[in-house]
Structures are given as structure tokens and as C-alpha cells.
JSON list of C-alpha atoms and ligand atoms in Angstrom, two decimals:
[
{"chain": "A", "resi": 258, "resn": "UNK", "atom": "CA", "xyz": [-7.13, 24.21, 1.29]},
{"chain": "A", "resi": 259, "resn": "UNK", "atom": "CA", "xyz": [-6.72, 20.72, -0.07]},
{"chain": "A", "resi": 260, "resn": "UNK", "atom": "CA", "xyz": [-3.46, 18.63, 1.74]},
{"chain": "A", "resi": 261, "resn": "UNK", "atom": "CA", "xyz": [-0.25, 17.89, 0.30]},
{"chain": "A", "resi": 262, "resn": "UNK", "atom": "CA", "xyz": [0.47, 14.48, 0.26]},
{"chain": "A", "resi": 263, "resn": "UNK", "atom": "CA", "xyz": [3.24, 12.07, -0.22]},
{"chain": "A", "resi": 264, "resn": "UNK", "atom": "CA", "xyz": [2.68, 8.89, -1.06]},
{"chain": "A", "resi": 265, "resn": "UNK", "atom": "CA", "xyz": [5.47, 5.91, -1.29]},
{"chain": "A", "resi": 266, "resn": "UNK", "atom": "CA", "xyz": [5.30, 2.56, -2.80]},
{"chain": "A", "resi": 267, "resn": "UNK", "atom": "CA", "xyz": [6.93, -0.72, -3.76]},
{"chain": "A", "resi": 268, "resn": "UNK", "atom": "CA", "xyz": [4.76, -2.04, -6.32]},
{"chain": "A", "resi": 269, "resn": "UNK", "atom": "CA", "xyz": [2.08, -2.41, -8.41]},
{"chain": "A", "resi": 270, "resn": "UNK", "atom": "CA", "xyz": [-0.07, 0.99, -6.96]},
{"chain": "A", "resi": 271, "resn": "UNK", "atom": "CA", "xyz": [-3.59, -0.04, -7.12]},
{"chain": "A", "resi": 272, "resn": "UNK", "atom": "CA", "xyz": [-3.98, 1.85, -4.00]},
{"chain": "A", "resi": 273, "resn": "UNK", "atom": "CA", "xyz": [-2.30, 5.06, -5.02]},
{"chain": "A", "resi": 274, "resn": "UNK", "atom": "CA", "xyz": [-4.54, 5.05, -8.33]},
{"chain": "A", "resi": 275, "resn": "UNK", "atom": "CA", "xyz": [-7.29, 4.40, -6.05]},
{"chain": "A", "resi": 276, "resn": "UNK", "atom": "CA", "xyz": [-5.91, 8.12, -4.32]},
{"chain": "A", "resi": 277, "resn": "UNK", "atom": "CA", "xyz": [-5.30, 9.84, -7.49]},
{"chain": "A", "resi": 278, "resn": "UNK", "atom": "CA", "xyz": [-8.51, 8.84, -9.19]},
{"chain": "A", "resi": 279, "resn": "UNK", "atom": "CA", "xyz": [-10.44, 9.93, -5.64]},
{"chain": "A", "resi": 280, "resn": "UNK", "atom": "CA", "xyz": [-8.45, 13.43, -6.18]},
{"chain": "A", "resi": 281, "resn": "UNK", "atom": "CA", "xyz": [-9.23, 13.87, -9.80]},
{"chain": "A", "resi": 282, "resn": "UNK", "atom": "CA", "xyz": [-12.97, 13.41, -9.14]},
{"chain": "A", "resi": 283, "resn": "UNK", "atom": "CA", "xyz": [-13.15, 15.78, -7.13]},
{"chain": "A", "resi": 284, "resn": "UNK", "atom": "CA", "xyz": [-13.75, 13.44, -4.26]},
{"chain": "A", "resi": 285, "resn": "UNK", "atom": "CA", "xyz": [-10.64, 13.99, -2.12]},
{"chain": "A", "resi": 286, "resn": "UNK", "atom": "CA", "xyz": [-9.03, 16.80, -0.70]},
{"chain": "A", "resi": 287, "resn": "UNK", "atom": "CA", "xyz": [-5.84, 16.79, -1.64]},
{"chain": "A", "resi": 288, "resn": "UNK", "atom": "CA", "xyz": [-2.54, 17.28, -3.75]},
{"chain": "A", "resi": 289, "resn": "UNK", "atom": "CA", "xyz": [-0.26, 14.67, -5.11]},
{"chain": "A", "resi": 290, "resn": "UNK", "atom": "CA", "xyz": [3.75, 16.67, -3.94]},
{"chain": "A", "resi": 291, "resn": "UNK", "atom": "CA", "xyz": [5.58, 13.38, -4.32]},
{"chain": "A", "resi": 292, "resn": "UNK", "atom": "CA", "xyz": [5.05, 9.99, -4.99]},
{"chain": "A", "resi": 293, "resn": "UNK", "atom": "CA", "xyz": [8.67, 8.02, -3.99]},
{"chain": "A", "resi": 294, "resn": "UNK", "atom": "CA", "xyz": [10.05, 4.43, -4.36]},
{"chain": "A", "resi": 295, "resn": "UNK", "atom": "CA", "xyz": [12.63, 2.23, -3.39]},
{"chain": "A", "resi": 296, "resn": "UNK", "atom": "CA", "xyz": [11.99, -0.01, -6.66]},
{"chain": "A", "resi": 297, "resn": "UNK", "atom": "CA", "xyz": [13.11, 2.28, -9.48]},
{"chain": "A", "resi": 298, "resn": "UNK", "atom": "CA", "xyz": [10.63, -0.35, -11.58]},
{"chain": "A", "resi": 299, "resn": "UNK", "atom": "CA", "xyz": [7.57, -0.14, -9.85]},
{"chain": "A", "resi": 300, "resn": "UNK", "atom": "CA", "xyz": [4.74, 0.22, -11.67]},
{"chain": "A", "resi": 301, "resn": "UNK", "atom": "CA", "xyz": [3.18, 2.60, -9.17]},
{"chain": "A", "resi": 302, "resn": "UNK", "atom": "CA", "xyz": [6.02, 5.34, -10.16]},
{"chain": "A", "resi": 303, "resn": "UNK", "atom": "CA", "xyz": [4.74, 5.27, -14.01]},
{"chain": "A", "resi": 304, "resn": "UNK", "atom": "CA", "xyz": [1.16, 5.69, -12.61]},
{"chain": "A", "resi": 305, "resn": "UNK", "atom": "CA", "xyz": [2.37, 8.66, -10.95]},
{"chain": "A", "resi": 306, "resn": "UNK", "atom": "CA", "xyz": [4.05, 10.48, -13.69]},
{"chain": "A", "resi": 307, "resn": "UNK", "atom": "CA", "xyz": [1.11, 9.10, -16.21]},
{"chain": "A", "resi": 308, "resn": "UNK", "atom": "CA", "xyz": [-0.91, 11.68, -14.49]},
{"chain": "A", "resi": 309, "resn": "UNK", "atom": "CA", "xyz": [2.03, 14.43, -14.03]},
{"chain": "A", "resi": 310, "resn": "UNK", "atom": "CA", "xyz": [2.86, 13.94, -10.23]},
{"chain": "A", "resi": 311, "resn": "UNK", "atom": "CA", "xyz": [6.61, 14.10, -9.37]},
{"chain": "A", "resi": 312, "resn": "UNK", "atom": "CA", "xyz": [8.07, 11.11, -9.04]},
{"chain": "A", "resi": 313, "resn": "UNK", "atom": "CA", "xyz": [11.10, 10.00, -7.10]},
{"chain": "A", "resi": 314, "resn": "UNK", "atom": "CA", "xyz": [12.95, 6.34, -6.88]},
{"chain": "A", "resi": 315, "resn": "UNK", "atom": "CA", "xyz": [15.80, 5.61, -4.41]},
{"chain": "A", "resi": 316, "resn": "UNK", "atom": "CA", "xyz": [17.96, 2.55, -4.62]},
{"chain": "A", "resi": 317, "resn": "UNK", "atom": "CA", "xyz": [19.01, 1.60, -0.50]},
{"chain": "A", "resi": 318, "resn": "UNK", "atom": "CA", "xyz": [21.68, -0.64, -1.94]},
{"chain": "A", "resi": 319, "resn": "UNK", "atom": "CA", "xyz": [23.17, 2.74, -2.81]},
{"chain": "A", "resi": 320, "resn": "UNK", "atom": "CA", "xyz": [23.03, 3.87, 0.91]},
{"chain": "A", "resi": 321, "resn": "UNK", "atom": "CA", "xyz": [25.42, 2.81, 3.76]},
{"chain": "A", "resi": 322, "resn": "UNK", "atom": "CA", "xyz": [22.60, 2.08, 6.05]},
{"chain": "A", "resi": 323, "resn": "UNK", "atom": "CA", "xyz": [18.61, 2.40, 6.63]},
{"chain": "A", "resi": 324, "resn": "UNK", "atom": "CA", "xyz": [18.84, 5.37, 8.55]},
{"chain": "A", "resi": 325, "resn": "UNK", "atom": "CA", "xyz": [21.04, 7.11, 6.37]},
{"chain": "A", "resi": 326, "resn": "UNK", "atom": "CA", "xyz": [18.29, 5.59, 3.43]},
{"chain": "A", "resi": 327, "resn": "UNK", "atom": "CA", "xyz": [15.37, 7.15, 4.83]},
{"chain": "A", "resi": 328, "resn": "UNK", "atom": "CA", "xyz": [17.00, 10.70, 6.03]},
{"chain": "A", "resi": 329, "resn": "UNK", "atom": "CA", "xyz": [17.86, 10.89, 2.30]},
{"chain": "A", "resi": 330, "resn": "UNK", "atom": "CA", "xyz": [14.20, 9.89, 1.33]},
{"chain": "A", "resi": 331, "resn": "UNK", "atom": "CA", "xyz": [12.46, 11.62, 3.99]},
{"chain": "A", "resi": 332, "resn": "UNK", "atom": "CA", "xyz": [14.41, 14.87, 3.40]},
{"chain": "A", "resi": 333, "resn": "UNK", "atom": "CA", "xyz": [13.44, 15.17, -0.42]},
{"chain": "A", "resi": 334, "resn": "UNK", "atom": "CA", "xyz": [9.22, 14.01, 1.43]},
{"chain": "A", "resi": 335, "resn": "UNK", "atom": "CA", "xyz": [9.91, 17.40, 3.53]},
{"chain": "A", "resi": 336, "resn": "UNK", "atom": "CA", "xyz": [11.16, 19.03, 0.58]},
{"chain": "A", "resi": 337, "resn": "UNK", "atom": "CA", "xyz": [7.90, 18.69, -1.78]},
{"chain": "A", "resi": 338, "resn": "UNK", "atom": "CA", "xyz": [5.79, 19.96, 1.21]},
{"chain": "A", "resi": 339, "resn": "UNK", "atom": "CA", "xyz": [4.01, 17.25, 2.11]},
{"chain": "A", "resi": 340, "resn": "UNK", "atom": "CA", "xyz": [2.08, 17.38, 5.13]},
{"chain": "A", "resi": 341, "resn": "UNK", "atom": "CA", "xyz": [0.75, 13.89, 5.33]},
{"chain": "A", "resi": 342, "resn": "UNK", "atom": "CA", "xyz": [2.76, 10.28, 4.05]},
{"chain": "A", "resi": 343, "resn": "UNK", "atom": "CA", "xyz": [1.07, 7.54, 3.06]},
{"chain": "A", "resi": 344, "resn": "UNK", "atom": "CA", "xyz": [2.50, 4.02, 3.01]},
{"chain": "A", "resi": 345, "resn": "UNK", "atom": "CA", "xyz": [0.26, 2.36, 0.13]},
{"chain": "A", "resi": 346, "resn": "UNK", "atom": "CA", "xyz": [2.00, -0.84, -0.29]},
{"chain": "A", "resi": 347, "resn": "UNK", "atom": "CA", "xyz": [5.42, 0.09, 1.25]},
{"chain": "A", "resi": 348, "resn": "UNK", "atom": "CA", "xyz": [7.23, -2.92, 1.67]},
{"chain": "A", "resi": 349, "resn": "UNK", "atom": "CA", "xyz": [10.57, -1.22, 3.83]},
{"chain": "A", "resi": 350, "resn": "UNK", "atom": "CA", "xyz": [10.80, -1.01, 7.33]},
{"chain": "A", "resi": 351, "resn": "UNK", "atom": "CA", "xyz": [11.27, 2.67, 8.38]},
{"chain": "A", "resi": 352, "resn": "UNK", "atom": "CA", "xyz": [13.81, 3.70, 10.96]},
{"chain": "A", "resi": 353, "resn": "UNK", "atom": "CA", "xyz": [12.58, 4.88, 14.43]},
{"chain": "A", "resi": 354, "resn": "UNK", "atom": "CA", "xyz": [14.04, 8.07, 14.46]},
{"chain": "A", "resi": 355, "resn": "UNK", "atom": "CA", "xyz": [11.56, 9.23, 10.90]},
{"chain": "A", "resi": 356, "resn": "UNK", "atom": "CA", "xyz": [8.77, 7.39, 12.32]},
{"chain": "A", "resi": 357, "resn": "UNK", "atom": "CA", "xyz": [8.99, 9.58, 15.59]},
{"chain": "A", "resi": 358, "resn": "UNK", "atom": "CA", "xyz": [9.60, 12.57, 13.38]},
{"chain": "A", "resi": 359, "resn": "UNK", "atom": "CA", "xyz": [6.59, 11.88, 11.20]},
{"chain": "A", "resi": 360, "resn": "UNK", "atom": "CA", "xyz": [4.32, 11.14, 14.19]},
{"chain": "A", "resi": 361, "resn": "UNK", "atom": "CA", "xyz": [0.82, 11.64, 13.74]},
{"chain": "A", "resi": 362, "resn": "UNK", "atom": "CA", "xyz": [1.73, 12.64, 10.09]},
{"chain": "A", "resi": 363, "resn": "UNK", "atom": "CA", "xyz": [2.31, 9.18, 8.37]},
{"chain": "A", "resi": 364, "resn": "UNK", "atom": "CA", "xyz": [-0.54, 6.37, 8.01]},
{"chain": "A", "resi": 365, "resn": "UNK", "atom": "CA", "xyz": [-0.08, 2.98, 6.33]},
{"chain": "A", "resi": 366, "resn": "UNK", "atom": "CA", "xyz": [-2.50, 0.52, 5.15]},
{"chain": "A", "resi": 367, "resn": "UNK", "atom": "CA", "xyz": [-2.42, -3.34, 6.03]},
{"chain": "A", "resi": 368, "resn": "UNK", "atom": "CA", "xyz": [-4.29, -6.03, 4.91]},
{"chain": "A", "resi": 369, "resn": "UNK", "atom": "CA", "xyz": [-5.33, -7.49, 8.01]},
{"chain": "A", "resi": 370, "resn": "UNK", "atom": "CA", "xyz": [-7.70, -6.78, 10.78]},
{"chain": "A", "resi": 371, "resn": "UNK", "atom": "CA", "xyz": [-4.92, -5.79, 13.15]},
{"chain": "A", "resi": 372, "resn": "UNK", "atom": "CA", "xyz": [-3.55, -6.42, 16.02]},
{"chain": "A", "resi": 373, "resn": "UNK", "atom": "CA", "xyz": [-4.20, -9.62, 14.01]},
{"chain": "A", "resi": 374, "resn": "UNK", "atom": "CA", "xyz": [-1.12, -10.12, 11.42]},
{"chain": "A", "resi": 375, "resn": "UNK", "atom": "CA", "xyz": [1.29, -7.47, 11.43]},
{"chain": "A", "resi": 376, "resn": "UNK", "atom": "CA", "xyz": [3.76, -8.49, 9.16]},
{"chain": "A", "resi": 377, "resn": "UNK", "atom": "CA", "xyz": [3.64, -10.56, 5.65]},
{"chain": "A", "resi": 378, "resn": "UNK", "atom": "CA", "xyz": [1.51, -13.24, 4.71]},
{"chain": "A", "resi": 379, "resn": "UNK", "atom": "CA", "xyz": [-2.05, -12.08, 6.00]},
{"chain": "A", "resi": 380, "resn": "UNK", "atom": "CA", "xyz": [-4.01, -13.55, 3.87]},
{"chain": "A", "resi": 381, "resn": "UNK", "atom": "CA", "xyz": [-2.52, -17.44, 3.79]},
{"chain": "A", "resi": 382, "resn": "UNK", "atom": "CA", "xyz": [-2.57, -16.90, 8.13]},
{"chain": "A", "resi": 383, "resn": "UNK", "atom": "CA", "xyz": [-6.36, -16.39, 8.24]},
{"chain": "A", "resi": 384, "resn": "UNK", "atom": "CA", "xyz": [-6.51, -19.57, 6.11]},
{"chain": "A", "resi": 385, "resn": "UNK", "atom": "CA", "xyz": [-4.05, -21.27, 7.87]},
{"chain": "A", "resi": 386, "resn": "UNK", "atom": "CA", "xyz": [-6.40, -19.90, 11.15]},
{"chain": "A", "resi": 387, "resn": "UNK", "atom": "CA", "xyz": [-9.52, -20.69, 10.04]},
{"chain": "A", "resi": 388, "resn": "UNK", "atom": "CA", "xyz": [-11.20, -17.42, 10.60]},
{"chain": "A", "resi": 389, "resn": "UNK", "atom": "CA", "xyz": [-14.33, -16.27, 9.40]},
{"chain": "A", "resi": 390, "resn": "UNK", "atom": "CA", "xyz": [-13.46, -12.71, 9.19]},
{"chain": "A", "resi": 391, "resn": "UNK", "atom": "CA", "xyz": [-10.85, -10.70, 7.21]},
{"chain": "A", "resi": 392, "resn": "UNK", "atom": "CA", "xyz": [-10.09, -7.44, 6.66]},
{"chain": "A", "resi": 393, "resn": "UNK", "atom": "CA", "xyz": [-7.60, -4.30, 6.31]},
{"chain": "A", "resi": 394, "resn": "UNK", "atom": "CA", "xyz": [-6.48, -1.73, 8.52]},
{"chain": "A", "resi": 395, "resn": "UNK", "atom": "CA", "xyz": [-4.79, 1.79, 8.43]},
{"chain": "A", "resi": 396, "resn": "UNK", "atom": "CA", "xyz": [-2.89, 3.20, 10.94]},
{"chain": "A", "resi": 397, "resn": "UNK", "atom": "CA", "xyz": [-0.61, 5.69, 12.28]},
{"chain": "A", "resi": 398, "resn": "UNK", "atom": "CA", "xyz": [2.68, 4.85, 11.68]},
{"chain": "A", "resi": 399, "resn": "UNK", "atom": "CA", "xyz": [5.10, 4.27, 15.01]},
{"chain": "A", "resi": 400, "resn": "UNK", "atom": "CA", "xyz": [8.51, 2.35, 15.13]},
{"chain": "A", "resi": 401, "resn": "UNK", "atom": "CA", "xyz": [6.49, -0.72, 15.81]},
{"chain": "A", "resi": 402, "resn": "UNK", "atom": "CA", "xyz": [5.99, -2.87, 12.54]},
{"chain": "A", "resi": 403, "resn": "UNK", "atom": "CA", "xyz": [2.20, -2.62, 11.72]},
{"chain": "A", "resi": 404, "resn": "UNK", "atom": "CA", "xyz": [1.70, -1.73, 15.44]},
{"chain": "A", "resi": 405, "resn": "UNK", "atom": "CA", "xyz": [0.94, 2.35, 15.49]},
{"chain": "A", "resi": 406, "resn": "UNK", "atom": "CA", "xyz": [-2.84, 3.43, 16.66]},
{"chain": "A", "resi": 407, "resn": "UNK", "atom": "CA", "xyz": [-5.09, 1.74, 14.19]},
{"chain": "A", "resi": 408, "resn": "UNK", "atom": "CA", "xyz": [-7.83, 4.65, 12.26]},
{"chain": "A", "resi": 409, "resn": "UNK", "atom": "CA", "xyz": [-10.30, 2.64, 10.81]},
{"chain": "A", "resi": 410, "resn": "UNK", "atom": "CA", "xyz": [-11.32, -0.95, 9.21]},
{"chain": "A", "resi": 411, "resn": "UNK", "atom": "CA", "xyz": [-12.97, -2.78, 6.19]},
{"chain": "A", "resi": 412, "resn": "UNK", "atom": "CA", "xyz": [-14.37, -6.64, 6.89]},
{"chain": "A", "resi": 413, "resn": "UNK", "atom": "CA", "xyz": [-14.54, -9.55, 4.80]},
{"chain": "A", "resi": 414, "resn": "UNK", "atom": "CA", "xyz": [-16.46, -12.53, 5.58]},
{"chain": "A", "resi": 415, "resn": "UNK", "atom": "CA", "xyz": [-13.94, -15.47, 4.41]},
{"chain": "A", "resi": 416, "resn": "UNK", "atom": "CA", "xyz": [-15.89, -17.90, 1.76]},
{"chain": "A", "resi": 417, "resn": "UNK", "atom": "CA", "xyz": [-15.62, -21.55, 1.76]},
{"chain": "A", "resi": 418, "resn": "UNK", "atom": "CA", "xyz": [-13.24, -22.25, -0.70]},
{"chain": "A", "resi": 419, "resn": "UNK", "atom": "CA", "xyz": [-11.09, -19.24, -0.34]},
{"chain": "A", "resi": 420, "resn": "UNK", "atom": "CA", "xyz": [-7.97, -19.18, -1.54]},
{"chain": "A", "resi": 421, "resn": "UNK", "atom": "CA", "xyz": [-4.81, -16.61, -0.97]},
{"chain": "A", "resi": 422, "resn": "UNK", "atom": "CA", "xyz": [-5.44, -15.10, -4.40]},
{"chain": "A", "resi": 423, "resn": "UNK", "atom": "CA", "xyz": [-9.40, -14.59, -4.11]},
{"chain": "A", "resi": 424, "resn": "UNK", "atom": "CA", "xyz": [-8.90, -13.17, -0.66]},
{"chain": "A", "resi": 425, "resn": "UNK", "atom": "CA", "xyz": [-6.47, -10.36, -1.72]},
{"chain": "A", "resi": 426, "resn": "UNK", "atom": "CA", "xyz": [-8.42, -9.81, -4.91]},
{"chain": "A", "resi": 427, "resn": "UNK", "atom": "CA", "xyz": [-12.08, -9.10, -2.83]},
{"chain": "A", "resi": 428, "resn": "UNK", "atom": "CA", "xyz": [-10.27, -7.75, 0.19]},
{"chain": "A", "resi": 429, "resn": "UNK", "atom": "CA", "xyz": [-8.07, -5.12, -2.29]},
{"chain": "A", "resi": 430, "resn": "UNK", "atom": "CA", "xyz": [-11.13, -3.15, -3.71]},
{"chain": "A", "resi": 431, "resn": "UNK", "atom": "CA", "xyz": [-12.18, -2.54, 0.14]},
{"chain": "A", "resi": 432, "resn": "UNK", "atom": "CA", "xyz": [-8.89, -1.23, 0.61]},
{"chain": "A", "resi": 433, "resn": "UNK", "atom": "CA", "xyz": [-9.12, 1.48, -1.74]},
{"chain": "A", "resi": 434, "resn": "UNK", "atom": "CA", "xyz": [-12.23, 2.73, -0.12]},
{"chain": "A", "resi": 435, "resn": "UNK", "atom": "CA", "xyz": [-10.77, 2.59, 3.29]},
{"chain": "A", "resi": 436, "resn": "UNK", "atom": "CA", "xyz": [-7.01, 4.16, 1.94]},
{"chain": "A", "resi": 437, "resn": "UNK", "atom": "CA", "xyz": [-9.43, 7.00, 0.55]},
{"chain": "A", "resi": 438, "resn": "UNK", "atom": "CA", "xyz": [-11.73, 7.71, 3.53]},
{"chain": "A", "resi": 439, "resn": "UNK", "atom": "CA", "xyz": [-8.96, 7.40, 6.07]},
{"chain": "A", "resi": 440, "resn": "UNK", "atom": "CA", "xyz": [-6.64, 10.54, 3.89]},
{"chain": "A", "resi": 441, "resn": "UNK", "atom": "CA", "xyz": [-10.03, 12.00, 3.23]},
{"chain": "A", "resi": 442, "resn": "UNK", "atom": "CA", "xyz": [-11.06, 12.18, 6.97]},
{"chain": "A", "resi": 443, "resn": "UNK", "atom": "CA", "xyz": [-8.18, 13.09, 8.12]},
{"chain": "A", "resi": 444, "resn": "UNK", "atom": "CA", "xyz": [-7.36, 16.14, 5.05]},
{"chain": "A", "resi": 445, "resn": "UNK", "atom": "CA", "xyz": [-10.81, 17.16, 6.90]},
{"chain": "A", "resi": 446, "resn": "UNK", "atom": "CA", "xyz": [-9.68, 17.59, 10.07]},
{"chain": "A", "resi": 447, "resn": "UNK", "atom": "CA", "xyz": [-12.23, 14.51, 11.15]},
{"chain": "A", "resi": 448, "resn": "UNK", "atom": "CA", "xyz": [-9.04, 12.30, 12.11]},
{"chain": "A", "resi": 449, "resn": "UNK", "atom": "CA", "xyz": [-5.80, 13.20, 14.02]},
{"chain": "A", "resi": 450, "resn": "UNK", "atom": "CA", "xyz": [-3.52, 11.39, 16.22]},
{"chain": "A", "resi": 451, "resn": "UNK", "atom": "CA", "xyz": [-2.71, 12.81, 19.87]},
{"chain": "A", "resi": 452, "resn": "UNK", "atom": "CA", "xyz": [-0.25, 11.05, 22.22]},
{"chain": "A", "resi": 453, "resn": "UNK", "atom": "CA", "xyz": [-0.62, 7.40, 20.23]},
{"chain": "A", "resi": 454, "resn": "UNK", "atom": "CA", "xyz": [-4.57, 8.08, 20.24]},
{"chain": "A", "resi": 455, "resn": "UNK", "atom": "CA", "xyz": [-6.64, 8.26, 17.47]},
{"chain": "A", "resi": 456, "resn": "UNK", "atom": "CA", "xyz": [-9.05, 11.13, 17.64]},
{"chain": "A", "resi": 457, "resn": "UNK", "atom": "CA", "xyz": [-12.38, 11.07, 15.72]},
{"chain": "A", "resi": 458, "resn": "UNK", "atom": "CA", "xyz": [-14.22, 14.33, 15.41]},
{"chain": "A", "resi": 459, "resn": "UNK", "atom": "CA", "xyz": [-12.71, 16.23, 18.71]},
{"chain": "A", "resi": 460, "resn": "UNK", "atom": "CA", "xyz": [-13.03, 12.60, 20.62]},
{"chain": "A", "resi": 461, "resn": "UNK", "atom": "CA", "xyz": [-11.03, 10.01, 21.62]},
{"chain": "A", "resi": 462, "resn": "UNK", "atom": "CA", "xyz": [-11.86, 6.46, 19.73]},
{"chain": "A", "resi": 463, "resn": "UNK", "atom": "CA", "xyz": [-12.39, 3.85, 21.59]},
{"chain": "A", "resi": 464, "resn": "UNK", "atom": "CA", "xyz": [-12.32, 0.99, 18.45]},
{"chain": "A", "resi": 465, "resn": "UNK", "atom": "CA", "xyz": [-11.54, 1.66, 15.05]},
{"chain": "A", "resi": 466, "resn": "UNK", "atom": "CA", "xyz": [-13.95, 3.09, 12.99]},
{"chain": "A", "resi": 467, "resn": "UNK", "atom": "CA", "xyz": [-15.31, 1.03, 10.36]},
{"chain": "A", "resi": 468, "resn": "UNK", "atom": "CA", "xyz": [-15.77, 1.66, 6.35]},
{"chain": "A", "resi": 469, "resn": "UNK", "atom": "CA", "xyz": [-19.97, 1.27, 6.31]},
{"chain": "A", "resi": 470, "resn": "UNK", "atom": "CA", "xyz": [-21.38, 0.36, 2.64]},
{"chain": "A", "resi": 471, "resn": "UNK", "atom": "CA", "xyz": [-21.06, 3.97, 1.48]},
{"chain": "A", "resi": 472, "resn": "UNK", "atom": "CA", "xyz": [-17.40, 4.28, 1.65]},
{"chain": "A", "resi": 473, "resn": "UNK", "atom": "CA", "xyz": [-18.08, 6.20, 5.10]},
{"chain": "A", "resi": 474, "resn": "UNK", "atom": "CA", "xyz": [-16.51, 6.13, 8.14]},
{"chain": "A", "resi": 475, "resn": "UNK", "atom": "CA", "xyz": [-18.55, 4.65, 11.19]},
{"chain": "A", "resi": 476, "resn": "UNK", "atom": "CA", "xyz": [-17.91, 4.60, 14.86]},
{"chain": "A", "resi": 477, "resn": "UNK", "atom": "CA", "xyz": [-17.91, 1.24, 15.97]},
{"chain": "B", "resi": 27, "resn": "GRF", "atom": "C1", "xyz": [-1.90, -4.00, -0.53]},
{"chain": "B", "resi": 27, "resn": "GRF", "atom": "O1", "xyz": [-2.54, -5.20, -0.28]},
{"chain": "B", "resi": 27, "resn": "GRF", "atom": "C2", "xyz": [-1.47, -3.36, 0.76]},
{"chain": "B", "resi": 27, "resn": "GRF", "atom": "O2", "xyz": [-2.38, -3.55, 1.80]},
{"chain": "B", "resi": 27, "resn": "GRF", "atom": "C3", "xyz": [-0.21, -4.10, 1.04]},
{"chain": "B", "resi": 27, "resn": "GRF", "atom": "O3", "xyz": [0.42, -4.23, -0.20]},
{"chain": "B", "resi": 27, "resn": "GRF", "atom": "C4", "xyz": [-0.58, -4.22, -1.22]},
{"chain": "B", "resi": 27, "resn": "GRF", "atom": "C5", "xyz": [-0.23, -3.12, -2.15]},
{"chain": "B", "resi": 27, "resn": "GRF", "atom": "O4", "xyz": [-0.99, -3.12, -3.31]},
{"chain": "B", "resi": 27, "resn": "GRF", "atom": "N1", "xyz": [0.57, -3.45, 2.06]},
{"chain": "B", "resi": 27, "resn": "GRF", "atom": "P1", "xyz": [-0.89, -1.92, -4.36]},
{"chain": "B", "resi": 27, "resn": "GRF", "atom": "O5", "xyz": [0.59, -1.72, -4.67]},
{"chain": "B", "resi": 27, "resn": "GRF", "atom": "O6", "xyz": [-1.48, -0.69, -3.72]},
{"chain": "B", "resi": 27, "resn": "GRF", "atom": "O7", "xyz": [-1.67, -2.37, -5.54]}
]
């Protein structure tokens, strides 16, 4: 039985395409039940109806606070069935009482290798740092910004030369393979999370697993 999904968005929506492409290949277990905004003009929503999913966009300036924001959001996420959310380029903050709600049942991609970098910025910080190594992360999603129990990683080596723009670009395809093995893994039953641990085939991880050339999953 493939897994209803929602997914929710800010922006562009390379990353959902990346999903919805995955799906309509055949690749990916899953059904599109709602894709939802807080940017009425985000060019992720028009990706979403372009291929007939239902689309929703909700304006928080409309709503007297965040909580009372994402009850109203989350509420119409219950409503289409979805038993997984995906935060593909989310850019809100979600209150703590949905995020404990959604346990276990929300991931969120991040482009950085975390703990490294929760927050904005990633990609100028491992310039600013030096480092030789970059990469993106998904993760549960717990009231902590960018802090839940991370599922798996994709690495980058960091070129001479690098700049914020050619990061992101090479970093961005990676992220689309690890977005799609991470929902795909866990639509399988391969990945769950019990009490803030991430499981990996009836065990306990240890480290994230890592996206290996294939667009596989790997134990560390
Ligand atoms: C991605 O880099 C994601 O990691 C970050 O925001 C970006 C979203 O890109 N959180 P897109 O909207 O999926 O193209």
C-alpha cells in the first residue's frame, strides 16, 4: 500500500519535483494527499497542481498567532490523510505542540551535515569555516530547530574556489536523492523513529546512514 504524504514548502520545490518525479516512475512508494504553503506564490504550489496534487496556501499574517497558524494548517495535513509530512524547503518554525503531535511522522531536510549548522546560512558557514566537507541531512522533526534524530546523509567534498552559489547548486542534486531514499525507506518500513531514535531495519542506528553512489542507503 503506497503512503500518503504531505509535503509543505516555501519556495522554489526542486525537492518536491524531485518526490513527485520519484513517484511517477514508479520509483517511490507513495501518494501525493497535500502539498501546502505559507507563500501563496511559491513556485512549488504550481508544480503541485501541474501534476494534479491538491494544493493548499495559508497566509500566517491572517492568523493571530503561530500556534493558532499551524493548528489551522496541520488540521487540513490530518484532513487529506497523510501519514507522513515532509518539510522540503520549509522555511517556518513549527510550534512545539504539532511537532510533538507529529512525532516520528514528520522529517525535514537540511543542507548541512548536522549537528553542524542548524539554522540559515549553511553553505556561506562552511566557507566562512573552512571545511572540507559538506553535506545535507534529514531528520525527524522535534521542537528543536534542525535538532530532531538525524536519518541519513549525503557528503560533498568542498572545492577550492567554492563559492555559496556552486555549493548549493552541487550539494542540491544530492539532496534530492537523499529527500527520496529517506520517504522511500521509511514508506518501506526500513526507517522509523522510537523514543527520539532512529531505527534502521528493526535496529537502533548508531550514525546516520549515508546516501552510497546508487542513491542507497548505507549504514555508516
Ligand atoms: C533546500 O536547499 C533545502 O535543503 C532547504 O531549502 C532548499 C529548498 O529548495 N531547506 P527547493 O525549494 O526544494 O528547491
Amino acid at each position: 500500500m503506497p503512503l500518503p504524504i504531505a509535503v509543505l514548502v516555501s519556495g522554489r520545490g526542486s525537492n518536491l519535483a524531485a518526490l513527485i518525479d520519484a513517484g511517477e516512475a514508479g520509483k517511490l512508494p507513495v501518494t501525493f494527499a497535500l502539498v501546502a504553503s505559507d507563500k501563496a506564490d511559491a513556485a512549488a504550489l504550481r508544480k503541485a497542481e501541474a501534476h494534479g496534487i491538491p494544493t493548499l496556501a495559508l497566509d500566517p499574517k491572517t492568523f493571530a498567532s503561530r500556534r493558532e497558524f499551524d493548528e489551522a494548517l496541520f488540521a487540513n495535513v490530518a484532513a487529506s490523510g497523510a501519514q507522513l509530512v515532509v518539510l522540503a524547503g520549509y522555511m517556518r518554525i513549527i510550534d512545539a505542540a504539532v511537532t510533538a503531535e507529529w512525532a516520528g511522522r514528520m522529517i525535514n531536510i537540511h543542507p548541512s551535515l548536522l549537528p553542524k549548522y542548524r539554522g540559515l546560512h549553511t553553505h556561506r558557514r562552511v566557507l566562512k569555516a573552512r571545511d572540507i566537507e559538506h553535506g545535507a541531512s534529514v531528520h525527524f522533526v522535534s521542537a528543536d530547530l534542525d535538532g530532531g534524530p538525524v536519518i541519513a546523509q549525503a557528503h560533498i567534498d568542498v572545492h577550492p574556489g567554492d563559492s555559496e552559489d556552486s555549493l548549493a547548486e552541487r550539494l542540491l542534486h544530492k539532496e534530492h536523492l537523499l529527500l527520496v531514499a529517506c520517504v522511500d525507506a521509511i514508506a518501506r518500513g526500513d526507517v522509523c523513529e522510537r523514543s527520539g531514535a532512529v531505527w534502521y531495519r528493526g535496529r537502533p542506528i548508531t550514525a546516520p546512514l549515508r546516501l552510497g553512489d546508487g542513491g542507497h542507503l548505507t549504514c555508516a
